[in-house]
XYZ file of C-alpha atoms in Angstrom:
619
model
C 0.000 0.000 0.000
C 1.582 3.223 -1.634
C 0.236 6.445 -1.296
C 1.750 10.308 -0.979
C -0.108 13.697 -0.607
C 0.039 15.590 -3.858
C -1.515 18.738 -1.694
C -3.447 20.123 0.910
C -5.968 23.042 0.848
C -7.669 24.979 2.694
C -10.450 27.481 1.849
C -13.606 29.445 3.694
C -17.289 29.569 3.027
C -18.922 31.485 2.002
C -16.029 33.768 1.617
C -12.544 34.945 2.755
C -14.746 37.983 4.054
C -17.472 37.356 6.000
C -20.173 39.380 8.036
C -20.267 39.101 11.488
C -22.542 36.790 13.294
C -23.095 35.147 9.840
C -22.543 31.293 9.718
C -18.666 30.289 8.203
C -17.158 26.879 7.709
C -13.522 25.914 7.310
C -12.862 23.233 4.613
C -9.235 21.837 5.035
C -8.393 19.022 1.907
C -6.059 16.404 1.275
C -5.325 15.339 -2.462
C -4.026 11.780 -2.162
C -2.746 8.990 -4.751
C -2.646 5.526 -3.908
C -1.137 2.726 -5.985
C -4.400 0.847 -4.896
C -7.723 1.650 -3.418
C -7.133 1.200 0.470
C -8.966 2.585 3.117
C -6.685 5.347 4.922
C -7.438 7.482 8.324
C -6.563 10.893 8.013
C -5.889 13.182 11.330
C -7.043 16.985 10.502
C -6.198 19.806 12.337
C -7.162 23.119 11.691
C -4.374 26.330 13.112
C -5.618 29.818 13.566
C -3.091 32.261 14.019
C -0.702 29.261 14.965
C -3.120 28.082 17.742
C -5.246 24.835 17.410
C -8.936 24.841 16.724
C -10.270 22.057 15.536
C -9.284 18.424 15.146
C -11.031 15.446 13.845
C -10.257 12.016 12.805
C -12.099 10.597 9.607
C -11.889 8.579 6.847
C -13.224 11.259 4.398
C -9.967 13.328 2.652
C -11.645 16.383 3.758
C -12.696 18.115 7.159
C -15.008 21.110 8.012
C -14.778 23.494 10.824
C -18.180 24.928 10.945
C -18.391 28.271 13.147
C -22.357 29.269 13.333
C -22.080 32.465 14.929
C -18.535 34.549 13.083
C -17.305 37.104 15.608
C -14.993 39.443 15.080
C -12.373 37.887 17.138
C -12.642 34.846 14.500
C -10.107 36.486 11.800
C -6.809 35.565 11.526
C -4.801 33.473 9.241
C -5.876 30.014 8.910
C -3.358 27.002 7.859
C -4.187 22.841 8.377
C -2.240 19.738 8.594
C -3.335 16.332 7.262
C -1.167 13.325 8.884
C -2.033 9.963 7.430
C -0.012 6.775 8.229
C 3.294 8.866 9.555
C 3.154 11.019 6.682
C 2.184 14.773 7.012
C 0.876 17.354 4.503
C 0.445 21.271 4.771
C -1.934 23.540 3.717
C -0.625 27.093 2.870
C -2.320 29.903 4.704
C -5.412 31.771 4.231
C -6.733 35.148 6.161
C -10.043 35.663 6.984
C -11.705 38.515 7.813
C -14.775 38.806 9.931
C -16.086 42.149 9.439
C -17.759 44.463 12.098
C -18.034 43.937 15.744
C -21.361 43.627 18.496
C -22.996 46.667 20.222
C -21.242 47.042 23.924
C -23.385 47.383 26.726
C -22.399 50.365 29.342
C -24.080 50.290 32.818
C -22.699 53.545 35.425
C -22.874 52.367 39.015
C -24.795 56.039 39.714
C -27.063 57.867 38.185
C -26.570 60.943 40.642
C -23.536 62.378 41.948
C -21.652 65.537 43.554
C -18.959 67.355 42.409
C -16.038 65.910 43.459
C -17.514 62.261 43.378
C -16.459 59.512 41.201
C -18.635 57.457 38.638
C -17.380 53.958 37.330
C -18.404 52.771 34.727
C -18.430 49.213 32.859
C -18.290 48.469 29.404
C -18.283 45.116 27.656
C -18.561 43.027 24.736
C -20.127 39.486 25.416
C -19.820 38.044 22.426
C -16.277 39.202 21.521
C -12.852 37.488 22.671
C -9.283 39.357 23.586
C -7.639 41.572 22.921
C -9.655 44.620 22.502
C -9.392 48.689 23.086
C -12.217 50.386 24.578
C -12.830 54.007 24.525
C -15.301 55.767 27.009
C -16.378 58.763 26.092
C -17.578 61.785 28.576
C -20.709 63.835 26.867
C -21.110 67.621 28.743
C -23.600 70.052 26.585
C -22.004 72.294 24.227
C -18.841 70.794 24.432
C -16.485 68.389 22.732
C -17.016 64.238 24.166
C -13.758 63.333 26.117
C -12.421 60.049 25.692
C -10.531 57.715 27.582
C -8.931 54.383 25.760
C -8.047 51.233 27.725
C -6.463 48.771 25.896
C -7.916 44.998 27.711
C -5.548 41.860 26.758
C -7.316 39.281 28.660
C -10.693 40.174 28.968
C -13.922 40.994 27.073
C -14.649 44.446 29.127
C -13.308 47.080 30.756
C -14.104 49.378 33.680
C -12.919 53.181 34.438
C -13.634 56.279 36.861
C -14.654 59.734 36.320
C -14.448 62.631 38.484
C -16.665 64.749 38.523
C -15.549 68.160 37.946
C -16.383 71.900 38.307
C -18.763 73.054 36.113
C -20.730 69.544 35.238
C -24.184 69.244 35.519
C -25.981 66.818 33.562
C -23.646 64.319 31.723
C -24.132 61.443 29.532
C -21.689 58.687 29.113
C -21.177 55.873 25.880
C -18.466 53.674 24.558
C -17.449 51.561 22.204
C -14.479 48.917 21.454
C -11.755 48.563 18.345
C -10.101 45.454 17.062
C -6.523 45.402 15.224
C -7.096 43.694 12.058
C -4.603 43.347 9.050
C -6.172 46.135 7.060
C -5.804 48.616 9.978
C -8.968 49.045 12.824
C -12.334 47.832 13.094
C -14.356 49.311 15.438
C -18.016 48.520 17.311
C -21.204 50.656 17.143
C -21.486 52.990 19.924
C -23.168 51.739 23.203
C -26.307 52.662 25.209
C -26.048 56.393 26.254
C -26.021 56.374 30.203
C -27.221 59.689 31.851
C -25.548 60.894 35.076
C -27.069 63.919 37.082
C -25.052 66.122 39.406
C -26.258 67.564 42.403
C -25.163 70.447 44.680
C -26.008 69.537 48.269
C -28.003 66.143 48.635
C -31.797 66.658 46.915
C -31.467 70.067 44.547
C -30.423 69.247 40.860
C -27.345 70.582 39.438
C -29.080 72.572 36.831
C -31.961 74.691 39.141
C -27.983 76.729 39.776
C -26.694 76.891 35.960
C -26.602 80.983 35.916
C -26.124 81.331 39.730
C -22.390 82.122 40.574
C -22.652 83.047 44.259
C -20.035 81.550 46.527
C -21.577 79.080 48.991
C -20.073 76.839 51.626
C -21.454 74.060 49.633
C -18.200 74.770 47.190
C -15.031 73.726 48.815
C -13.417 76.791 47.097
C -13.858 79.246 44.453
C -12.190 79.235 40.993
C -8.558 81.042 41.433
C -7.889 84.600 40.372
C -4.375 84.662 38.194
C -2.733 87.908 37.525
C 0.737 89.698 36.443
C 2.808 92.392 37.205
C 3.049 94.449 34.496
C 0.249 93.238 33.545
C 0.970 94.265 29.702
C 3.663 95.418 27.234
C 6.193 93.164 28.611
C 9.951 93.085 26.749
C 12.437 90.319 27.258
C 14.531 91.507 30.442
C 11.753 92.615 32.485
C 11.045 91.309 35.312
C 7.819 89.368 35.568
C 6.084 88.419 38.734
C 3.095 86.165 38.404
C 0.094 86.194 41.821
C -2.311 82.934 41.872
C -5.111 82.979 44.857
C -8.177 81.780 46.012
C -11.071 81.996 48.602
C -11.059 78.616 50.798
C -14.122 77.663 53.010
C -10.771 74.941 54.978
C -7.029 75.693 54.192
C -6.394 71.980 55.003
C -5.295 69.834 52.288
C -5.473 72.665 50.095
C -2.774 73.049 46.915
C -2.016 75.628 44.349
C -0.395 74.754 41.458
C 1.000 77.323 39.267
C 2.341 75.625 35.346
C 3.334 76.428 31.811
C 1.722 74.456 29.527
C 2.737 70.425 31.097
C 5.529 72.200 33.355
C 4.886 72.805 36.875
C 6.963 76.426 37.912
C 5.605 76.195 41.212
C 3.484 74.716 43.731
C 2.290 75.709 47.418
C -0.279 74.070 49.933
C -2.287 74.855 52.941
C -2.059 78.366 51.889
C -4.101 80.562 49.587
C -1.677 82.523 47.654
C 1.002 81.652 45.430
C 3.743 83.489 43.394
C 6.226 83.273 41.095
C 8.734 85.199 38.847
C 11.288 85.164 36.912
C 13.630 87.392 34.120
C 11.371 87.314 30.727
C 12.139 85.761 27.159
C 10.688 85.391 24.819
C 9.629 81.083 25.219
C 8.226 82.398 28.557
C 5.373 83.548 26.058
C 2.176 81.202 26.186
C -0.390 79.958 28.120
C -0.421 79.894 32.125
C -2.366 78.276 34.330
C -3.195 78.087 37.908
C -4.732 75.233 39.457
C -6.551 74.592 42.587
C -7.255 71.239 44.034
C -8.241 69.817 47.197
C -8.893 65.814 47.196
C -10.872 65.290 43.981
C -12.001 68.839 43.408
C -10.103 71.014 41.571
C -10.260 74.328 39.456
C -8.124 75.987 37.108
C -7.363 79.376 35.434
C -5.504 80.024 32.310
C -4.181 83.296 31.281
C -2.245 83.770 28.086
C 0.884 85.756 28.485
C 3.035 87.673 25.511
C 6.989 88.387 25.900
C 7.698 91.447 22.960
C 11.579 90.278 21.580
C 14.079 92.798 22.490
C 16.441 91.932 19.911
C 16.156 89.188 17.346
C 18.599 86.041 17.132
C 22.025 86.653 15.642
C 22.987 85.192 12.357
C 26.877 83.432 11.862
C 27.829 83.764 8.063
C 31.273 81.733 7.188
C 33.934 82.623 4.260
C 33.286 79.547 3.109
C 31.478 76.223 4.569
C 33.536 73.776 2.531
C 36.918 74.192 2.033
C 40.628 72.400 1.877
C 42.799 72.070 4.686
C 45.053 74.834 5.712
C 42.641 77.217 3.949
C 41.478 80.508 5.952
C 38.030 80.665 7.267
C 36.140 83.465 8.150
C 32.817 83.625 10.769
C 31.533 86.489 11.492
C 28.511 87.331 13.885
C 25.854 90.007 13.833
C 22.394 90.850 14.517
C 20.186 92.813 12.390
C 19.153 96.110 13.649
C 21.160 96.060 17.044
C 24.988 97.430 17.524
C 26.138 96.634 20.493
C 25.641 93.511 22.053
C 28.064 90.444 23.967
C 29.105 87.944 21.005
C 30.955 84.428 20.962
C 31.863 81.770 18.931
C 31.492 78.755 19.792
C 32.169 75.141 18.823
C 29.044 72.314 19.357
C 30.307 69.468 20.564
C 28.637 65.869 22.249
C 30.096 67.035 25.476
C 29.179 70.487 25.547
C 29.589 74.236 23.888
C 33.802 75.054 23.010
C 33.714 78.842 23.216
C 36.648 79.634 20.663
C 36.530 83.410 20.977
C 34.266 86.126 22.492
C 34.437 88.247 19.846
C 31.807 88.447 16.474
C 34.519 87.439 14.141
C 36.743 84.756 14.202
C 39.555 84.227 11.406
C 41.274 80.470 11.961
C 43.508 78.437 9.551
C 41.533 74.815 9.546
C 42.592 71.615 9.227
C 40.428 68.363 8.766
C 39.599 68.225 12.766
C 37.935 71.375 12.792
C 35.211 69.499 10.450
C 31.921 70.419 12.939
C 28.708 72.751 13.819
C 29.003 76.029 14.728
C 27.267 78.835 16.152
C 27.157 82.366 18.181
C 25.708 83.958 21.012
C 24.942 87.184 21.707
C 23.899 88.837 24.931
C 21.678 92.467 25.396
C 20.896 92.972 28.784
C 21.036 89.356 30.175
C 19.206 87.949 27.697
C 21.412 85.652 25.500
C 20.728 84.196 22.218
C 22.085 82.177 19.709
C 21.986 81.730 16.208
C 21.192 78.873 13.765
C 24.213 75.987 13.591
C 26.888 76.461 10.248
C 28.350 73.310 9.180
C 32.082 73.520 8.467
C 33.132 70.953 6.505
C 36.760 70.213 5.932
C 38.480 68.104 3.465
C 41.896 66.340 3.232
C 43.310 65.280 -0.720
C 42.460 61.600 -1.465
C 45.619 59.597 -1.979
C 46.417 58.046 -5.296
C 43.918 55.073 -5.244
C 45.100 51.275 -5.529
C 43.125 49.112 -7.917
C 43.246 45.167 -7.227
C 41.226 42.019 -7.840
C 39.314 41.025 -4.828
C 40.509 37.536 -4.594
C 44.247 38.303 -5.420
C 44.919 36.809 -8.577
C 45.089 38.947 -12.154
C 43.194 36.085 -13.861
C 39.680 35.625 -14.691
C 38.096 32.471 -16.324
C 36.692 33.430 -19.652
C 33.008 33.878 -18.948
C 32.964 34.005 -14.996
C 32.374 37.644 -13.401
C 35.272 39.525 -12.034
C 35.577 41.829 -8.909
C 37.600 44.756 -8.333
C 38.196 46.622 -5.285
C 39.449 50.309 -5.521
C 41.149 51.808 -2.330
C 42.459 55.141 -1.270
C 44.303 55.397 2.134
C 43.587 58.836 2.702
C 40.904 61.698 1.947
C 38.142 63.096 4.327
C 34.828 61.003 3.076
C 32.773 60.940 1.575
C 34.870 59.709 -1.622
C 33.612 59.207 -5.286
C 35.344 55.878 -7.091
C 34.875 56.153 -10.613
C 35.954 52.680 -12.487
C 37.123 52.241 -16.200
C 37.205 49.638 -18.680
C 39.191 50.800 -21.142
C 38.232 54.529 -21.673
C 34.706 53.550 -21.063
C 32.910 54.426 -17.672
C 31.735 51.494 -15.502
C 30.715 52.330 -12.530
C 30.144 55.514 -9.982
C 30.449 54.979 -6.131
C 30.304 57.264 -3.323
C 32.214 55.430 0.042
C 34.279 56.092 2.707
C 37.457 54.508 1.845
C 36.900 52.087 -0.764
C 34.768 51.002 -3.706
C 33.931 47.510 -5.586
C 32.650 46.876 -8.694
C 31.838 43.595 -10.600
C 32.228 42.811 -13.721
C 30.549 39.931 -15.409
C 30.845 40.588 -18.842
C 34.236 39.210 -19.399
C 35.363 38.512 -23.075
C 38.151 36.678 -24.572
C 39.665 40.118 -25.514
C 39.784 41.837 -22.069
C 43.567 41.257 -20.795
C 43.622 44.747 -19.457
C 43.005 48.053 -19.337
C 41.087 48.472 -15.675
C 41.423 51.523 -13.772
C 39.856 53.602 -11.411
C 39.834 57.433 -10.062
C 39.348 58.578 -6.345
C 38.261 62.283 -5.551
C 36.530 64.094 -2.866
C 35.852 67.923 -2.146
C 39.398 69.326 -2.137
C 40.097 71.312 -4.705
C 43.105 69.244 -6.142
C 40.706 67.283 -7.891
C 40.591 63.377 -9.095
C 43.402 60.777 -8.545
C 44.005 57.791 -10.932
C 45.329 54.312 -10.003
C 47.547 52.281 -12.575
C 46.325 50.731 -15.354
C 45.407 46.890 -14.156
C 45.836 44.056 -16.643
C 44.281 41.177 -16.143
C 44.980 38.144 -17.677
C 41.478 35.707 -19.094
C 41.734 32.111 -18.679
C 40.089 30.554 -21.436
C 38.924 26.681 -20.199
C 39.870 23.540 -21.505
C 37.428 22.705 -24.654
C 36.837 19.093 -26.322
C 39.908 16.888 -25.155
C 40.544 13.893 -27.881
C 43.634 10.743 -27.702
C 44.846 8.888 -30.705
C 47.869 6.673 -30.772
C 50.320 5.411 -33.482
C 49.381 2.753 -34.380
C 46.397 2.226 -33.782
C 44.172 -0.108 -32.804
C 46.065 -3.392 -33.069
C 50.214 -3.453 -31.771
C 52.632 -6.251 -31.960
C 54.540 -7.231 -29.041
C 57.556 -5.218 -28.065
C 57.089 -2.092 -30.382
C 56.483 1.012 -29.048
C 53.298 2.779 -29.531
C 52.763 6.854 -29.276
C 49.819 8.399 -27.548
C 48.526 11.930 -28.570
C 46.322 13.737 -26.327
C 44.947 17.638 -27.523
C 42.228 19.849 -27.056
C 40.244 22.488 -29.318
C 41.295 25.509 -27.160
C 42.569 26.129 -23.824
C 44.829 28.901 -22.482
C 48.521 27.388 -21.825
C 50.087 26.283 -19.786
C 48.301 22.984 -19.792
C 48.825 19.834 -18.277
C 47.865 16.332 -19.969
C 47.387 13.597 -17.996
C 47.155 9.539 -19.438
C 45.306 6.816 -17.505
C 44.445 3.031 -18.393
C 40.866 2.135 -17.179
C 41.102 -1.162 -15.177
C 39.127 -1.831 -12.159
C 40.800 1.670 -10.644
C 41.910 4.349 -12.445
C 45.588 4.019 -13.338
C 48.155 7.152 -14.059
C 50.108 6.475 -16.172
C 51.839 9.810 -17.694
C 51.703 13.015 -16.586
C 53.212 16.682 -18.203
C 52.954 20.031 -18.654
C 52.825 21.905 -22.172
C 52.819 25.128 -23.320
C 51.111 23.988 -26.182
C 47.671 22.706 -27.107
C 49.326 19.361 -27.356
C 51.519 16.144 -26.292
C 52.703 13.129 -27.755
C 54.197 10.265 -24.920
C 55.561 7.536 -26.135
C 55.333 4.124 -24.780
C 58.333 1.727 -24.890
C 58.050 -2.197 -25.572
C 54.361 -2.925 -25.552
C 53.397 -6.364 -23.976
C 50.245 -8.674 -23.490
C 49.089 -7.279 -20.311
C 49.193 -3.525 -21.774
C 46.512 -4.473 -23.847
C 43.479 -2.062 -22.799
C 42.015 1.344 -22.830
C 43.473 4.014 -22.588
C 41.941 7.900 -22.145
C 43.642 11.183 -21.319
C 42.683 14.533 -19.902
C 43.600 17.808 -19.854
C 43.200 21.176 -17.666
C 44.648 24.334 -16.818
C 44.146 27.711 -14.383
C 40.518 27.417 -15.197
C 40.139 24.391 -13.076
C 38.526 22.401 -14.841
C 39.700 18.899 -16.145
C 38.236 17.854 -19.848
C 38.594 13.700 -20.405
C 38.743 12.399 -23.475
C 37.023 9.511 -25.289
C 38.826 5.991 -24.575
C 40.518 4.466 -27.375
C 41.426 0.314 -27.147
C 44.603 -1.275 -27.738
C 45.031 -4.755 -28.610
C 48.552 -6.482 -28.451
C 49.644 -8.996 -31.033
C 52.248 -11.478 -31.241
C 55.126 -10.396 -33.755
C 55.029 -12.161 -37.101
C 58.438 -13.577 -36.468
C 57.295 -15.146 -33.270
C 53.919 -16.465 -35.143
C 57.175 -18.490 -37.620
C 58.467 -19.656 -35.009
C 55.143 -20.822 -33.212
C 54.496 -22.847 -36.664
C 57.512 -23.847 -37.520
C 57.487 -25.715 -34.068
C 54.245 -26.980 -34.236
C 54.947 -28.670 -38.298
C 58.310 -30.243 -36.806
C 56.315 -31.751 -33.514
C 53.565 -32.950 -36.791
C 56.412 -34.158 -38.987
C 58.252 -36.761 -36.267
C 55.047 -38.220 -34.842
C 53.981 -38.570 -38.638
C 57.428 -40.634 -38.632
C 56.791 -43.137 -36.010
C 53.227 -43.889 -36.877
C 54.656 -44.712 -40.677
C 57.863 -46.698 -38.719
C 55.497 -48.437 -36.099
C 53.275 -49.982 -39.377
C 55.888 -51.086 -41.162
C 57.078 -52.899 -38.873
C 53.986 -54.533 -37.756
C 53.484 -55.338 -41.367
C 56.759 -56.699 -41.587
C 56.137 -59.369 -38.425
C-alpha cells in the first residue's frame, strides 16, 4: 500500500470575508494517490493564528470546521495539517476577515452624583474574545465628548472612573471597542447612552444653579484669580512676577499649582496665595495656568501671556562652509538692527559648547579636525541668544587610489564575473570611485574609503586596461590608479587521444599516444590513464602547447586495454577524453616460429606412426 499527498488546501465559506454573526465553515483538503484503493485514516487539524482549533479524525480526505455564529475575534490566518499513516501534509495559509463587531453594553454604578464624586463605569462586549481597546467617552452640553482608551488583553470588558468636575451638571456617558485587524482598525457601534445627574447639596439638581455664581459653603473653594505684574507690554529683560489665589471655606489639604503648559513652575499648599517670577524671554510667552485642588475637586485658570523680543537672534555667516585644509576661514557674527551687544563663537560638541573666541569674528587656519557645527551667542541685557548651527566641513586630498582584484589573482576564467576593489588610504569622506574599462565608464560609487565593482561581462579580448579614479571635495581634484591588466583564462574545450598505431600493436614495439584539445589557455597539463578496475596514471606533463605526444616503450600482453587522457589548466577544470582500445599482437616472427614448431612436432610423430606400421606389417 503506496500512497503520498500531492496537496493540501484549505479554503472558507462562504467567503474569505465574511459578516459578522453570519454562519462560516472551514474546509481543510487532502489530495491523495494511492497505488491501490485502500482505506486510509486521516488526522485533521485546523491552526488559527498558529493556535489549534479544531481536530477530527475521519476517513473522508476532507474536514469542516463549521463556526455558526462569526465574531470578530474569528479572523486571523488560517493554515491545516493532514497526517495519514506517519506522513504529514500542509496547507498554505489563508486570512479571513470577519467584518464588524457587536454593540457594547455600558451600565454607570450612579445615576446621581456631587462634584467631586467619582462614577465607574463598565463596558463590555459578550460576544467578543481578547484583545480589545475600549474608549469611554464623557458627553457635557455644548462641548467636545472626552475620551478615555483602555487597551484589555485578557478580557472581554473594561471598567474606568470619572471625576466629577467643576462646572458639570448633567452628563451622559457611551463607549465603544476597536479590534486590530490586518487592514488597519475595526471598530463597534457605539453603546447605550447612560445619563448621570449632578447635584449640589443632597436633593437640589445641578441645573436649578446653571446661571447662579454666588459663593456658597457648599463649594469647597472658588475658581482662582491669576494675575501679572506688568500686567501688559512686557519686553524680554523685564522682570515678571506672576500672583495665583483663592477663597477657601478649609485651608487643610489645600494646593495651588501654578504651570506652563505640562511644566509645573511652582506649587504651594495649605495656603491661599502663590507666586512666582522670573527674568522674561521670549519662550516664557504662552499659556499659564493656575490650578486649585483639594482631594478630587479642583479648578483651574488660564491666562495667556506675551513676551515682545528685544532683539532678534544673531545670524553666523562663514567665508566659506567647505573648504581644503590649511585654507582661511572666516565667521563672522551680527544681529540685524542692534549694535552693540556680547558675542561668541562657539564650537558644538557631544560634550558640551567650546567657546573659541568672544568676539563676532573669528579668522582660523583649519585643518580636517575642525570638520563640525558652529554657532554664536549674543547677549543684550542678560538675555542671551544664539543663532542657527553652520556646518564647516573640511576636506583632506584623497591619496592616489590602488586598484586590485578582490581575490588576489590577475586572472579571470573566460566567462565568470570579475571583482575589483578600488582603495584610497587617505581623503576626508565621503569619496567618489569612478571605475574604467578601457576609456569607457563602468561604474560611480560614493564610500568612505573604498569602492567595488563587478564585472561579469568578461570577453576573450579583455587582458587589461582596468582603472579607477578617487576624488573628494578638495580642490586638487581626481586621482588615478595604474592601469590593471588582467589576464582571461580561457577553459579547456573538447579533449581527444589517438595513438600510433592504432588499434592493433605487436609485441615489443612502441606505440605513441597523442592527447589535444580544441582551445585552452597554456600552460596545460595532460594527464594519461588506463581504465582497469581503478583508475591508473600512467603519464603526466605540462605543455605550453595545445598538445603532447608520450611515447610508450616495448608494448606487452598485459598492456593491452584502454586508454583515455585529460587535460586542464588555471581554469580548473579537467576535460577527459574519449577511450581508445589497444590490442597487443604477437610479432610475425614469433607467429614463424610458433608454426615452424608446431609442423616439426607434426612431422616426427607422422614418422613413427609410418615406422610403427611397417614394422607390424613386416612381423
Amino acid at each position: 500500500q503506496v500512497f503520498t499527498f500531492n496537496r493540501v488546501e484549505i479554503r472558507v465559506q462562504p467567503s474569505v470575508k465574511v459578516k459578522n454573526g453570519a454562519p462560516m465553515s472551514i474546509i481543510c483538503r487532502a489530495d491523495i494517490s494511492k497505488n491501490t484503493d485502500f482505506p486510509l485514516k486521516h488526522n485533521f487539524t485546523i491552526f488559527k493564528n498558529g493556535k489549534l482549533v479544531f481536530m477530527t479524525i475521519s476517513d473522508k480526505e476532507d474536514a469542516r470546521y463549521e463556526i455558526p455564529v462569526a465574531k470578530s475575534s474569528d479572523t486571523g490566518d488560517y493554515e491545516c495539517t493532514v497526517k495519514a499513516d506517519g506522513k504529514l501534509g500542509f496547507s498554505s495559509s489563508i486570512y479571513v476577515w470577519v467584518a464588524g463587531m457587536t454593540k457594547p453594553i455600558l451600565t454607570a454604578d450612579k445615576k446621581e452624583v456631587l462634584e467631586g464624586e467619582v462614577v465607574k463605569l463598565r463596558c463590555e462586549l459578550s460576544e467578543e474574545t481578547p484583545p480589545l481597546e475600549f474608549f469611554f467617552r464623557k458627553i457635557k452640553t455644548n462641548s467636545a465628548p472626552k475620551e478615555k482608551r483602555v487597551p484589555e488583553q485578557t478580557q472581554n470588558f473594561s471598567e474606568v472612573e470619572y471625576y466629577v468636575e467643576e462646572g458639570d451638571n448633567i452628563l451622559q456617558f457611551d463607549c465603544f471597542a476597536k479590534r486590530q485587524v490586518r487592514s488597519g482598525w475595526e471598530s463597534s457601534q457605539h453603546s447605550n447612552k447612560t445619563l448621570v445627574t449632578i447635584k449640589i447639596g443632597s436633593h437640589v439638581d445641578m441645573y436649578v444653579y446653571l446661571y447662579v455664581y454666588v459663593y456658597s459653603l457648599e463649594e469647597p473653594f472658588i475658581k482662582p484669580t491669576l494675575i501679572t505684574k506688568p500686567s501688559s507690554n512686557i519686553t524680554e529683560g523685564d522682570q515678571i512676577e506672576f500672583e495665583c489665589s483663592t477663597v477657601v471655606a478649609e485651608i487643610h489639604d489645600i494646593e495651588i499649582i501654578f504651570q506652563k503648559n505640562r511644566t509645573i513652575l511652582n506649587s504651594v499648599r495649605d495656603k491661599k496665595f502663590l507666586k512666582y517670577s522670573t527674568v522674561a524671554t521670549q519662550e516664557d510667552s504662552g499659556d499659564y495656568l493656575c490650578k486649585v485642588e483639594q482631594g478630587a475637586v479642583s479648578k483651574t485658570t488660564k491666562l495667556n501671556v506675551f513676551v515682545s523680543e528685544l532683539f532678534p537672534k544673531p545670524t553666523l555667516s562663514a567665508s566659506m562652509t567647505k573648504l581644503d585644509e590649511s585654507k582661511d576661514l572666516i565667521l563672522s557674527c551680527s544681529i540685524n538692527g542692534v549694535k552693540k551687544a556680547n558675542f561668541s563663537i562657539v564650537r558644538k560638541s557631544s560634550s558640551g559648547d567650546i567657546l573659541l573666541k568672544s568676539s563676532r569674528v573669528l579668522a582660523i587656519k583649519v585643518n580636517v579636525n575642525d570638520t563640525g557645527s558652529y554657532t554664536c551667542k549674543a547677549e543684550v541685557k542678560g538675555i542671551v541668544k544664539e543663532s542657527k548651527p553652520v556646518r564647516i566641513n573640511v576636506y583632506a586630498p584623497v591619496s592616489k587610489p590602488t586598484l586590485s582584484v578582490v581575490n588576489g589573482s590577475p586572472e579571470v576564467v573566460l566567462g565568470k564575473p570579475l571583482q575589483l576593489i578600488c582603495h584610497s588610504m587617505m581623503g576626508t569622506p565621503p569619496i567618489t570611485f569612478t571605475f574604467y574599462k578601457g576609456d569607457e565608464i563602468k561604474k560611480n560609487v560614493t564610500n568612505d574609503t573604498y569602492a567595488t565593482f563587478l564585472d561579469e561581462d568578461i570577453g576573450l579580448n579583455d587582458n587589461g586596461g582596468y582603472k579607477c579614479d578617487a576624488r573628494n571635495n578638495h580642490s586638487s581634484g581626481a586621482k588615478t590608479s595604474n592601469i590593471l591588466n588582467v589576464t582571461v583564462i580561457v577553459p579547456i574545450k573538447d579533449a581527444s587521444l589517438g595513438s600510433v598505431p592504432y588499434g592493433e600493436v605487436e609485441v615489443g614495439s612502441d606505440t605513441a599516444f597523442l592527447c589535444s584539445v580544441k582551445e585552452g589557455s597554456w600552460p596545460i597539463d595532460f594527464k594519461f590513464f588506463k581504465k582497469t578496475d581503478h583508475e591508473v596514471l600512467l603519464h603526466e606533463v605540462r605543455e605550453y602547447s595545445d598538445r603532447t605526444i608520450w611515447h610508450k616503450k616495448t608494448m606487452k600482453r598485459k598492456d593491452t586495454g584502454t586508454y583515455y587522457c585529460m587535460a586542464s589548466n588555471r581554469a580548473s577544470m579537467e576535460v577527459r577524453s574519449r577511450p581508445i582500445t589497444i590490442s597487443v599482437i604477437l610479432a610475425a616472427w614469433q607467429k614463424g616460429v610458433i608454426a615452424a614448431f608446431v609442423l616439426t612436432a607434426m612431422a616426427g610423430a607422422g614418422a613413427v606412426t609410418l615406422w610403427w606400421f611397417l614394422r607390424k606389417k613386416k612381423k
